[in-house]
mmCIF file of C-alpha atoms in Angstrom:
data_model
loop_
_atom_site.group_PDB
_atom_site.id
_atom_site.type_symbol
_atom_site.label_atom_id
_atom_site.label_comp_id
_atom_site.label_asym_id
_atom_site.label_seq_id
_atom_site.Cartn_x
_atom_site.Cartn_y
_atom_site.Cartn_z
ATOM 1 C CA MET A 249 -94.963 187.596 39.667
ATOM 2 C CA LYS A 250 -95.634 184.391 41.583
ATOM 3 C CA LYS A 251 -96.366 182.550 38.318
ATOM 4 C CA LEU A 252 -93.126 183.843 36.818
ATOM 5 C CA LEU A 253 -91.174 182.618 39.829
ATOM 6 C CA PHE A 254 -92.984 179.268 39.654
ATOM 7 C CA TYR A 255 -92.132 178.683 36.007
ATOM 8 C CA SER A 256 -88.595 179.949 36.513
ATOM 9 C CA LEU A 257 -88.225 177.338 39.224
ATOM 10 C CA LEU A 258 -89.584 174.669 36.876
ATOM 11 C CA LEU A 259 -87.105 175.728 34.225
ATOM 12 C CA ALA A 260 -84.241 175.555 36.717
ATOM 13 C CA ILE A 261 -85.321 172.072 37.773
ATOM 14 C CA ALA A 262 -85.498 171.020 34.138
ATOM 15 C CA VAL A 263 -81.993 172.298 33.423
ATOM 16 C CA LEU A 264 -80.656 170.578 36.530
ATOM 17 C CA SER A 265 -82.422 167.349 35.531
ATOM 18 C CA THR A 266 -80.859 167.596 32.092
ATOM 19 C CA VAL A 267 -77.396 167.973 33.583
ATOM 20 C CA VAL A 268 -77.975 165.018 35.901
ATOM 21 C CA THR A 269 -79.398 162.942 33.060
ATOM 22 C CA ILE A 270 -76.454 163.695 30.793
ATOM 23 C CA ALA A 271 -74.063 162.832 33.611
ATOM 24 C CA LEU A 272 -75.862 159.580 34.327
ATOM 25 C CA LEU A 273 -76.206 158.587 30.695
ATOM 26 C CA THR A 274 -72.689 159.274 29.502
ATOM 27 C CA PRO A 275 -71.234 156.383 27.521
ATOM 28 C CA SER A 276 -69.845 153.620 29.702
ATOM 29 C CA LYS A 277 -66.111 153.226 29.943
ATOM 30 C CA LYS A 278 -64.673 150.330 28.020
ATOM 31 C CA ILE A 279 -64.042 147.279 30.176
ATOM 32 C CA PRO A 280 -60.487 145.884 29.966
ATOM 33 C CA ASN A 281 -59.853 142.614 28.172
ATOM 34 C CA TYR A 282 -59.438 139.684 30.531
ATOM 35 C CA SER A 283 -57.611 136.440 29.951
ATOM 36 C CA ASP A 284 -59.781 133.401 29.337
ATOM 37 C CA GLU A 285 -58.873 131.974 32.721
ATOM 38 C CA LYS A 286 -59.651 135.228 34.512
ATOM 39 C CA LEU A 287 -62.972 135.618 32.697
ATOM 40 C CA ARG A 288 -63.926 132.036 33.494
ATOM 41 C CA GLU A 289 -62.989 132.596 37.137
ATOM 42 C CA MET A 290 -65.086 135.781 37.253
ATOM 43 C CA ALA A 291 -68.154 134.029 35.817
ATOM 44 C CA LEU A 292 -67.940 131.023 38.107
ATOM 45 C CA SER A 293 -67.322 133.173 41.173
ATOM 46 C CA LYS A 294 -70.562 135.026 40.397
ATOM 47 C CA GLY A 295 -72.515 131.767 40.237
ATOM 48 C CA LEU A 296 -72.968 131.811 36.448
ATOM 49 C CA LYS A 297 -72.374 128.062 36.255
ATOM 50 C CA PRO A 298 -72.736 125.649 33.320
ATOM 51 C CA VAL A 299 -75.781 123.482 32.668
ATOM 52 C CA PRO A 300 -75.029 119.819 33.512
ATOM 53 C CA ALA A 301 -74.123 117.669 30.521
ATOM 54 C CA SER A 302 -75.289 114.401 32.098
ATOM 55 C CA PHE A 303 -78.581 113.261 33.617
ATOM 56 C CA GLU A 304 -76.815 112.255 36.821
ATOM 57 C CA LYS A 305 -75.371 115.751 37.291
ATOM 58 C CA LEU A 306 -78.765 117.285 36.546
ATOM 59 C CA LEU A 307 -80.360 115.143 39.251
ATOM 60 C CA GLU A 308 -77.827 116.414 41.775
ATOM 61 C CA LEU A 309 -79.095 119.944 41.173
ATOM 62 C CA VAL A 310 -82.837 119.639 40.625
ATOM 63 C CA ASP A 311 -84.151 116.277 41.895
ATOM 64 C CA ASP A 312 -86.616 116.470 44.786
ATOM 65 C CA ALA A 313 -87.202 113.634 47.241
ATOM 66 C CA SER A 314 -90.908 114.518 47.377
ATOM 67 C CA ASN A 315 -91.206 113.947 43.621
ATOM 68 C CA PRO A 316 -88.254 111.847 42.383
ATOM 69 C CA MET A 317 -87.273 112.108 38.717
ATOM 70 C CA THR A 318 -87.592 108.614 37.221
ATOM 71 C CA HIS A 319 -87.434 107.952 33.496
ATOM 72 C CA LYS A 320 -90.932 106.456 33.485
ATOM 73 C CA LYS A 321 -92.347 109.504 35.233
ATOM 74 C CA ILE A 322 -90.509 111.779 32.816
ATOM 75 C CA ALA A 323 -91.993 109.855 29.876
ATOM 76 C CA LEU A 324 -95.456 110.281 31.390
ATOM 77 C CA GLY A 325 -94.883 113.996 31.871
ATOM 78 C CA GLU A 326 -93.803 114.307 28.252
ATOM 79 C CA GLU A 327 -97.034 112.694 27.026
ATOM 80 C CA LEU A 328 -99.089 115.009 29.218
ATOM 81 C CA PHE A 329 -97.165 118.116 28.160
ATOM 82 C CA PHE A 330 -98.061 117.657 24.494
ATOM 83 C CA ASP A 331 -101.634 116.387 25.011
ATOM 84 C CA THR A 332 -104.394 118.828 23.995
ATOM 85 C CA ASN A 333 -106.909 116.588 25.760
ATOM 86 C CA LEU A 334 -105.827 118.270 28.993
ATOM 87 C CA SER A 335 -107.639 121.499 28.050
ATOM 88 C CA LYS A 336 -111.369 122.150 28.194
ATOM 89 C CA THR A 337 -111.835 122.457 24.428
ATOM 90 C CA LYS A 338 -109.243 119.766 23.667
ATOM 91 C CA THR A 339 -107.313 122.209 21.475
ATOM 92 C CA THR A 340 -104.575 123.501 23.799
ATOM 93 C CA SER A 341 -101.590 121.764 25.342
ATOM 94 C CA CYS A 342 -98.719 123.030 27.455
ATOM 95 C CA ALA A 343 -96.672 123.061 24.238
ATOM 96 C CA THR A 344 -99.146 125.420 22.566
ATOM 97 C CA CYS A 345 -97.693 128.369 24.470
ATOM 98 C CA HIS A 346 -94.330 126.825 25.378
ATOM 99 C CA SER A 347 -93.491 125.829 21.839
ATOM 100 C CA PHE A 348 -91.004 123.177 20.763
ATOM 101 C CA ASP A 349 -91.388 119.784 19.129
ATOM 102 C CA LYS A 350 -91.732 116.505 20.985
ATOM 103 C CA ASP A 351 -89.087 115.186 18.618
ATOM 104 C CA LEU A 352 -86.097 117.181 19.820
ATOM 105 C CA LYS A 353 -84.427 116.755 16.433
ATOM 106 C CA ASN A 354 -87.242 118.703 14.772
ATOM 107 C CA LYS A 355 -86.561 122.433 15.086
ATOM 108 C CA GLY A 356 -89.606 123.531 13.069
ATOM 109 C CA ALA A 357 -92.262 123.537 15.793
ATOM 110 C CA MET A 358 -92.412 127.335 15.945
ATOM 111 C CA LEU A 359 -92.826 127.679 12.193
ATOM 112 C CA THR A 360 -95.595 125.064 12.206
ATOM 113 C CA MET A 361 -97.410 126.851 15.013
ATOM 114 C CA LEU A 362 -97.173 130.229 13.279
ATOM 115 C CA ALA A 363 -98.551 128.761 10.072
ATOM 116 C CA GLN A 364 -101.658 127.622 11.948
ATOM 117 C CA LYS A 365 -102.441 130.977 13.560
ATOM 118 C CA ASP A 366 -103.288 134.485 12.449
ATOM 119 C CA THR A 367 -100.187 136.245 13.739
ATOM 120 C CA LYS A 368 -99.024 139.827 13.782
ATOM 121 C CA ILE A 369 -95.392 138.862 13.329
ATOM 122 C CA THR A 370 -93.949 140.648 10.309
ATOM 123 C CA ASP A 371 -90.255 140.132 10.956
ATOM 124 C CA CYS A 372 -88.458 138.121 8.265
ATOM 125 C CA ALA A 373 -87.498 135.666 10.987
ATOM 126 C CA ALA A 374 -91.115 134.497 11.192
ATOM 127 C CA CYS A 375 -90.537 132.454 8.043
ATOM 128 C CA HIS A 376 -87.180 131.111 9.161
ATOM 129 C CA LEU A 377 -87.764 130.095 12.762
ATOM 130 C CA GLN A 378 -85.984 126.827 13.358
ATOM 131 C CA ASP A 379 -85.334 126.711 17.067
ATOM 132 C CA GLN A 380 -86.416 125.535 20.494
ATOM 133 C CA SER A 381 -87.559 128.626 22.349
ATOM 134 C CA GLY A 382 -90.178 127.351 24.780
ATOM 135 C CA VAL A 383 -92.412 130.369 24.028
ATOM 136 C CA ASP A 384 -95.115 131.256 21.491
ATOM 137 C CA ARG A 385 -93.501 134.510 20.274
ATOM 138 C CA PHE A 386 -96.781 136.428 20.664
ATOM 139 C CA THR A 387 -96.981 139.768 22.440
ATOM 140 C CA PHE A 388 -99.625 138.524 24.876
ATOM 141 C CA SER A 389 -100.398 135.025 26.066
ATOM 142 C CA GLU A 390 -103.423 133.261 24.607
ATOM 143 C CA GLY A 391 -104.908 130.227 26.282
ATOM 144 C CA ASP A 392 -107.660 127.746 25.526
ATOM 145 C CA ALA A 393 -110.135 128.975 22.878
ATOM 146 C CA GLY A 394 -107.929 132.041 22.291
ATOM 147 C CA VAL A 395 -108.627 133.637 25.681
ATOM 148 C CA GLU A 396 -106.066 136.359 26.417
ATOM 149 C CA HIS A 397 -104.219 136.678 29.697
ATOM 150 C CA PRO A 398 -106.288 139.069 31.879
ATOM 151 C CA TYR A 399 -103.187 141.139 32.647
ATOM 152 C CA LEU A 400 -101.922 141.064 29.043
ATOM 153 C CA LEU A 401 -98.652 139.380 29.935
ATOM 154 C CA ASN A 402 -96.085 137.869 27.618
ATOM 155 C CA THR A 403 -95.358 134.134 27.743
ATOM 156 C CA GLN A 404 -92.077 133.296 29.457
ATOM 157 C CA THR A 405 -89.940 130.405 28.301
ATOM 158 C CA ILE A 406 -90.364 127.087 30.054
ATOM 159 C CA LEU A 407 -86.841 125.983 29.158
ATOM 160 C CA ASN A 408 -84.343 125.958 32.038
ATOM 161 C CA THR A 409 -87.052 126.578 34.649
ATOM 162 C CA ALA A 410 -85.564 123.592 36.467
ATOM 163 C CA PHE A 411 -83.082 126.118 37.872
ATOM 164 C CA ALA A 412 -85.674 128.796 38.745
ATOM 165 C CA LYS A 413 -86.525 129.880 42.263
ATOM 166 C CA TYR A 414 -89.620 131.885 41.285
ATOM 167 C CA PHE A 415 -92.239 131.337 38.586
ATOM 168 C CA THR A 416 -94.670 133.607 36.684
ATOM 169 C CA TRP A 417 -94.105 137.331 36.206
ATOM 170 C CA SER A 418 -95.377 138.058 39.707
ATOM 171 C CA GLY A 419 -93.114 135.471 41.315
ATOM 172 C CA GLU A 420 -96.004 134.276 43.473
ATOM 173 C CA VAL A 421 -95.471 130.633 42.452
ATOM 174 C CA SER A 422 -92.522 128.731 43.920
ATOM 175 C CA SER A 423 -92.518 125.368 42.111
ATOM 176 C CA ILE A 424 -93.086 123.904 38.667
ATOM 177 C CA LYS A 425 -95.676 121.538 40.140
ATOM 178 C CA GLU A 426 -97.705 124.421 41.536
ATOM 179 C CA GLN A 427 -97.443 126.332 38.277
ATOM 180 C CA SER A 428 -98.508 123.258 36.282
ATOM 181 C CA ALA A 429 -101.593 122.824 38.460
ATOM 182 C CA ASN A 430 -102.435 126.522 38.155
ATOM 183 C CA SER A 431 -102.029 126.512 34.374
ATOM 184 C CA LEU A 432 -104.268 123.492 33.934
ATOM 185 C CA GLN A 433 -107.108 125.194 35.821
ATOM 186 C CA ALA A 434 -106.702 128.853 34.815
ATOM 187 C CA PRO A 435 -109.538 130.073 32.517
ATOM 188 C CA HIS A 436 -107.022 131.911 30.316
ATOM 189 C CA LYS A 437 -104.804 128.834 29.983
ATOM 190 C CA MET A 438 -106.029 125.211 29.918
ATOM 191 C CA ASN A 439 -109.346 125.910 31.675
ATOM 192 C CA ILE A 440 -110.041 122.395 32.935
ATOM 193 C CA THR A 441 -111.192 121.265 36.388
ATOM 194 C CA PRO A 442 -109.311 118.584 38.339
ATOM 195 C CA GLN A 443 -112.346 116.298 38.198
ATOM 196 C CA GLU A 444 -112.762 116.645 34.437
ATOM 197 C CA LEU A 445 -109.049 116.082 33.837
ATOM 198 C CA GLU A 446 -108.957 112.939 35.969
ATOM 199 C CA GLN A 447 -112.015 111.551 34.186
ATOM 200 C CA ARG A 448 -110.462 112.077 30.760
ATOM 201 C CA LEU A 449 -107.185 110.459 31.775
ATOM 202 C CA LYS A 450 -108.953 107.440 33.287
ATOM 203 C CA GLU A 451 -110.651 106.818 29.947
ATOM 204 C CA SER A 452 -107.210 106.165 28.434
ATOM 205 C CA SER A 453 -105.661 102.717 28.884
ATOM 206 C CA LYS A 454 -102.284 104.226 27.994
ATOM 207 C CA TYR A 455 -102.424 106.751 30.812
ATOM 208 C CA THR A 456 -103.875 104.239 33.258
ATOM 209 C CA GLN A 457 -100.802 102.065 32.759
ATOM 210 C CA MET A 458 -98.277 104.920 32.722
ATOM 211 C CA PHE A 459 -99.637 106.458 35.930
ATOM 212 C CA ALA A 460 -99.664 103.047 37.637
ATOM 213 C CA GLU A 461 -95.977 102.607 36.768
ATOM 214 C CA SER A 462 -95.088 106.034 38.181
ATOM 215 C CA PHE A 463 -97.393 106.566 41.173
ATOM 216 C CA ALA A 464 -98.754 104.171 43.786
ATOM 217 C CA ASP A 465 -102.127 105.934 43.779
ATOM 218 C CA GLY A 466 -102.405 106.138 39.999
ATOM 219 C CA ILE A 467 -104.274 108.901 38.202
ATOM 220 C CA THR A 468 -104.882 112.033 40.266
ATOM 221 C CA PHE A 469 -104.771 115.728 39.466
ATOM 222 C CA GLU A 470 -101.779 116.202 41.766
ATOM 223 C CA ASN A 471 -99.882 113.340 40.134
ATOM 224 C CA THR A 472 -100.549 114.913 36.748
ATOM 225 C CA ALA A 473 -98.872 118.115 37.932
ATOM 226 C CA LYS A 474 -96.019 116.086 39.431
ATOM 227 C CA ALA A 475 -95.385 114.219 36.180
ATOM 228 C CA ILE A 476 -95.353 117.438 34.181
ATOM 229 C CA GLU A 477 -92.940 118.918 36.730
ATOM 230 C CA VAL A 478 -90.311 116.191 36.377
ATOM 231 C CA TYR A 479 -90.508 116.368 32.584
ATOM 232 C CA VAL A 480 -90.136 120.148 32.573
ATOM 233 C CA LYS A 481 -87.060 119.788 34.780
ATOM 234 C CA THR A 482 -85.351 117.942 31.908
ATOM 235 C CA LEU A 483 -85.986 120.815 29.479
ATOM 236 C CA VAL A 484 -82.622 122.490 29.877
ATOM 237 C CA THR A 485 -80.287 123.853 27.231
ATOM 238 C CA ARG A 486 -76.535 123.978 26.814
ATOM 239 C CA GLY A 487 -74.626 126.403 24.616
ATOM 240 C CA SER A 488 -71.116 127.439 23.733
ATOM 241 C CA TYR A 489 -70.941 129.429 26.993
ATOM 242 C CA ASP A 490 -71.148 126.156 28.925
ATOM 243 C CA ARG A 491 -68.321 124.677 26.880
ATOM 244 C CA PHE A 492 -66.242 127.788 27.557
ATOM 245 C CA LEU A 493 -66.757 127.382 31.303
ATOM 246 C CA GLU A 494 -65.680 123.762 30.985
ATOM 247 C CA GLY A 495 -62.355 124.782 29.453
ATOM 248 C CA ASP A 496 -62.939 125.232 25.709
ATOM 249 C CA ASN A 497 -61.479 128.685 25.081
ATOM 250 C CA SER A 498 -62.478 128.580 21.410
ATOM 251 C CA ALA A 499 -66.174 128.112 22.232
ATOM 252 C CA MET A 500 -66.706 131.880 22.507
ATOM 253 C CA SER A 501 -65.604 134.623 20.125
ATOM 254 C CA GLU A 502 -63.523 137.532 21.372
ATOM 255 C CA GLU A 503 -66.563 139.783 20.933
ATOM 256 C CA ALA A 504 -68.696 137.457 23.061
ATOM 257 C CA LYS A 505 -65.999 137.325 25.735
ATOM 258 C CA ARG A 506 -65.993 141.122 25.914
ATOM 259 C CA GLY A 507 -69.777 140.931 26.187
ATOM 260 C CA LEU A 508 -69.484 138.570 29.153
ATOM 261 C CA ALA A 509 -66.985 140.925 30.778
ATOM 262 C CA ASN A 510 -69.399 143.832 30.216
ATOM 263 C CA PHE A 511 -72.294 141.788 31.605
ATOM 264 C CA ILE A 512 -70.407 141.084 34.816
ATOM 265 C CA SER A 513 -68.690 144.457 35.208
ATOM 266 C CA PHE A 514 -71.797 146.572 34.520
ATOM 267 C CA GLY A 515 -73.698 144.705 37.236
ATOM 268 C CA CYS A 516 -76.196 142.797 35.057
ATOM 269 C CA LYS A 517 -75.295 139.595 36.908
ATOM 270 C CA GLY A 518 -76.691 141.128 40.104
ATOM 271 C CA CYS A 519 -80.214 140.223 38.976
ATOM 272 C CA HIS A 520 -79.579 137.816 36.092
ATOM 273 C CA SER A 521 -77.807 135.269 38.229
ATOM 274 C CA ASP A 522 -77.210 131.566 38.740
ATOM 275 C CA ILE A 523 -77.264 128.864 36.045
ATOM 276 C CA ALA A 524 -80.355 130.198 34.262
ATOM 277 C CA PHE A 525 -79.160 133.833 34.396
ATOM 278 C CA GLY A 526 -82.379 134.876 36.136
ATOM 279 C CA ALA A 527 -85.563 133.732 37.916
ATOM 280 C CA GLN A 528 -83.817 133.907 41.302
ATOM 281 C CA SER A 529 -85.412 137.110 42.590
ATOM 282 C CA ILE A 530 -88.248 139.619 42.306
ATOM 283 C CA GLN A 531 -87.027 143.065 41.293
ATOM 284 C CA ARG A 532 -88.415 146.505 40.584
ATOM 285 C CA PHE A 533 -88.629 147.352 36.890
ATOM 286 C CA PRO A 534 -87.715 150.027 35.983
ATOM 287 C CA LEU A 535 -85.298 151.026 38.712
ATOM 288 C CA ARG A 536 -84.635 154.385 37.092
ATOM 289 C CA GLU A 537 -86.617 156.757 34.908
ATOM 290 C CA PHE A 538 -84.581 159.735 33.809
ATOM 291 C CA ALA A 539 -85.755 163.351 33.630
ATOM 292 C CA GLN A 540 -89.394 162.778 34.463
ATOM 293 C CA LEU A 541 -90.698 166.137 33.232
ATOM 294 C CA TYR A 542 -93.833 165.979 31.131
ATOM 295 C CA ASP A 543 -95.274 168.745 28.949
ATOM 296 C CA VAL A 544 -94.952 171.741 31.226
ATOM 297 C CA LYS A 545 -96.692 174.486 29.227
ATOM 298 C CA PRO A 546 -96.122 177.930 30.770
ATOM 299 C CA ASN A 547 -98.536 180.752 30.043
ATOM 300 C CA PHE A 548 -95.637 183.137 29.419
ATOM 301 C CA GLU A 549 -94.319 183.168 25.875
ATOM 302 C CA ILE A 550 -90.811 183.976 27.080
ATOM 303 C CA LEU A 551 -90.554 180.562 28.736
ATOM 304 C CA PRO A 552 -89.985 177.539 26.494
ATOM 305 C CA GLN A 553 -92.238 174.530 26.568
ATOM 306 C CA LEU A 554 -90.525 171.911 28.665
ATOM 307 C CA LYS A 555 -90.708 168.314 27.550
ATOM 308 C CA ARG A 556 -89.286 165.120 28.899
ATOM 309 C CA PHE A 557 -85.602 164.881 27.987
ATOM 310 C CA ASP A 558 -85.172 161.132 27.943
ATOM 311 C CA ARG A 559 -87.313 158.922 25.742
ATOM 312 C CA GLU A 560 -90.506 157.411 27.118
ATOM 313 C CA PHE A 561 -90.256 154.259 29.175
ATOM 314 C CA PRO A 562 -91.744 151.870 26.586
ATOM 315 C CA PHE A 563 -94.361 150.110 28.693
ATOM 316 C CA GLU A 564 -98.002 150.935 29.194
ATOM 317 C CA ASN A 565 -98.489 147.982 31.534
ATOM 318 C CA GLN A 566 -96.099 148.793 34.356
ATOM 319 C CA GLY A 567 -97.082 146.052 36.752
ATOM 320 C CA GLY A 568 -99.171 146.433 39.853
ATOM 321 C CA TYR A 569 -101.531 143.635 38.893
ATOM 322 C CA LEU A 570 -101.133 142.113 42.375
ATOM 323 C CA GLY A 571 -101.978 145.368 44.096
ATOM 324 C CA LYS A 572 -100.493 148.820 44.600
ATOM 325 C CA ASP A 573 -97.662 147.632 46.834
ATOM 326 C CA ASN A 574 -96.344 145.367 44.083
ATOM 327 C CA GLU A 575 -96.366 147.949 41.314
ATOM 328 C CA HIS A 576 -93.350 147.564 39.026
ATOM 329 C CA LEU A 577 -92.241 144.306 40.693
ATOM 330 C CA PHE A 578 -91.501 141.335 38.440
ATOM 331 C CA ARG A 579 -89.643 138.062 38.423
ATOM 332 C CA VAL A 580 -86.275 138.576 36.741
ATOM 333 C CA PRO A 581 -86.421 136.812 33.338
ATOM 334 C CA MET A 582 -83.951 134.062 32.481
ATOM 335 C CA LEU A 583 -81.415 134.898 29.789
ATOM 336 C CA ARG A 584 -80.600 131.441 28.473
ATOM 337 C CA ASN A 585 -81.909 131.314 24.885
ATOM 338 C CA VAL A 586 -83.028 134.932 25.296
ATOM 339 C CA THR A 587 -82.187 135.678 21.652
ATOM 340 C CA LYS A 588 -84.916 133.203 20.673
ATOM 341 C CA THR A 589 -87.708 134.438 22.944
ATOM 342 C CA SER A 590 -88.770 137.791 21.499
ATOM 343 C CA PRO A 591 -90.786 139.931 22.053
ATOM 344 C CA TYR A 592 -89.293 141.006 25.362
ATOM 345 C CA PHE A 593 -90.423 142.102 28.826
ATOM 346 C CA HIS A 594 -93.650 141.422 30.684
ATOM 347 C CA ASN A 595 -95.891 142.936 28.019
ATOM 348 C CA GLY A 596 -93.851 142.084 24.931
ATOM 349 C CA ALA A 597 -93.257 145.764 24.181
ATOM 350 C CA VAL A 598 -89.785 145.360 22.651
ATOM 351 C CA ALA A 599 -89.232 143.213 19.565
ATOM 352 C CA LYS A 600 -85.452 143.359 19.128
ATOM 353 C CA ILE A 601 -82.788 142.038 21.480
ATOM 354 C CA ARG A 602 -80.476 145.006 20.890
ATOM 355 C CA GLU A 603 -83.199 147.441 21.922
ATOM 356 C CA ALA A 604 -83.978 145.304 24.969
ATOM 357 C CA VAL A 605 -80.328 145.526 26.055
ATOM 358 C CA ASP A 606 -80.406 149.302 25.626
ATOM 359 C CA VAL A 607 -83.639 149.616 27.644
ATOM 360 C CA MET A 608 -82.200 147.535 30.471
ATOM 361 C CA ALA A 609 -78.971 149.523 30.516
ATOM 362 C CA ARG A 610 -80.775 152.850 30.744
ATOM 363 C CA HIS A 611 -83.542 151.965 33.158
ATOM 364 C CA GLN A 612 -81.930 149.320 35.362
ATOM 365 C CA ILE A 613 -78.239 150.106 35.663
ATOM 366 C CA GLY A 614 -78.227 153.756 34.572
ATOM 367 C CA ARG A 615 -75.794 153.362 31.688
ATOM 368 C CA HIS A 616 -75.781 154.607 28.123
ATOM 369 C CA LEU A 617 -74.056 151.785 26.279
ATOM 370 C CA THR A 618 -72.202 152.341 23.044
ATOM 371 C CA LEU A 619 -73.355 150.426 19.977
ATOM 372 C CA GLU A 620 -70.197 148.359 20.252
ATOM 373 C CA GLN A 621 -70.964 147.413 23.861
ATOM 374 C CA ILE A 622 -74.522 146.447 22.947
ATOM 375 C CA ASP A 623 -73.240 144.261 20.116
ATOM 376 C CA GLU A 624 -70.766 142.614 22.478
ATOM 377 C CA ILE A 625 -73.456 141.812 25.031
ATOM 378 C CA VAL A 626 -75.733 140.412 22.315
ATOM 379 C CA ALA A 627 -72.826 138.299 21.050
ATOM 380 C CA PHE A 628 -72.468 136.940 24.582
ATOM 381 C CA PHE A 629 -76.209 136.224 24.759
ATOM 382 C CA ARG A 630 -75.853 134.140 21.606
ATOM 383 C CA THR A 631 -73.452 131.872 23.479
ATOM 384 C CA LEU A 632 -76.360 131.155 25.837
ATOM 385 C CA GLU A 633 -78.330 129.749 22.893
ATOM 386 C CA GLY A 634 -78.641 125.990 22.922
ATOM 387 C CA ASP A 635 -80.778 123.005 22.064
ATOM 388 C CA ILE A 636 -82.629 121.000 24.683
ATOM 389 C CA VAL A 637 -80.306 118.366 26.114
ATOM 390 C CA ASP A 638 -81.651 114.867 25.435
ATOM 391 C CA TYR A 639 -81.130 113.050 28.726
ATOM 392 C CA ARG A 640 -83.353 110.129 27.710
ATOM 393 C CA ALA A 641 -80.378 107.974 26.774
ATOM 394 C CA GLY A 642 -79.415 107.675 30.455
ATOM 395 C CA ASP A 643 -79.684 104.478 32.477
ATOM 396 C CA GLU A 644 -83.053 103.635 34.004
ATOM 397 C CA LYS A 645 -83.391 105.049 37.490
#
């Protein structure tokens, strides 16, 4: 009798969970159409500002008195960023994982990289990648000599990190300089010691001169990280969204404008905020998991087998790599150029942007989006696509 009551209670809980789940996952109401001026006002009031079009405006936002952005230092950082000599085996550069070409006019860096590696990418796009994504498009990061990330994490884009407050999936790093230094030394990344790096650089007359022109104390490990930092700060992208904010109403399609309205109204901007649309906070992921009932198998034939009503949360690696207290906590990814940075999430579990939007809607904001709403949001994301702005034509600072 007690068992019957127990399983009856489980069944009642399951039914109640189903009702709650259905209520929570009902299709979202359609957001009203806003005028261009109203939509622009909404975006700007939420801090979703445009990327600066000029070097001077960029400096106002990201320059740091402790490491000033001069053109000579930027040029040095660029050389270092693409130099495989900075890794232990002399085969890996920063650009190996954060892929784009040194010649900003060449959009084929990703295709070249894929052709050189044994990849698991089967999507048709693998043969047609002509973009600047700042990632390697692999599920898990691979460093020097093919060493995998110990936590099996996906590479995040380096583009637009000038506007980031937190770095790495854990958010434990607070500056590009610190992250550069960490990446150079990490065994699963560049795997080189400060002493070995300095020795290699000092053997180069080119670097000896470039460091002398940028730093009073010349070649040091810290100055290497500083030079890479100022270069990375110039790796920002502008898209049609930025032109829309600056007054060009034709820069975005009506579908994309509805997507922007959805993005703001559904609350996505709460985490994906500021110029980069992310990297400003550490958040729990997922916030919600619906109907968490797994395989309850009663002994009584009259009771049905209860299974989970909502689909599985699609991640085996659910965080916690910093300790139990930080389980499920991650830096919020940036959304600029997000359509070019698949696969998605910390472990690269989702390959398609439309599915990623659906996952976020269900597990972060508790909404079941219609196919039309998903398409609108993806259309908006495409307005965040953009090439790296070439600020090198600016006056010498």
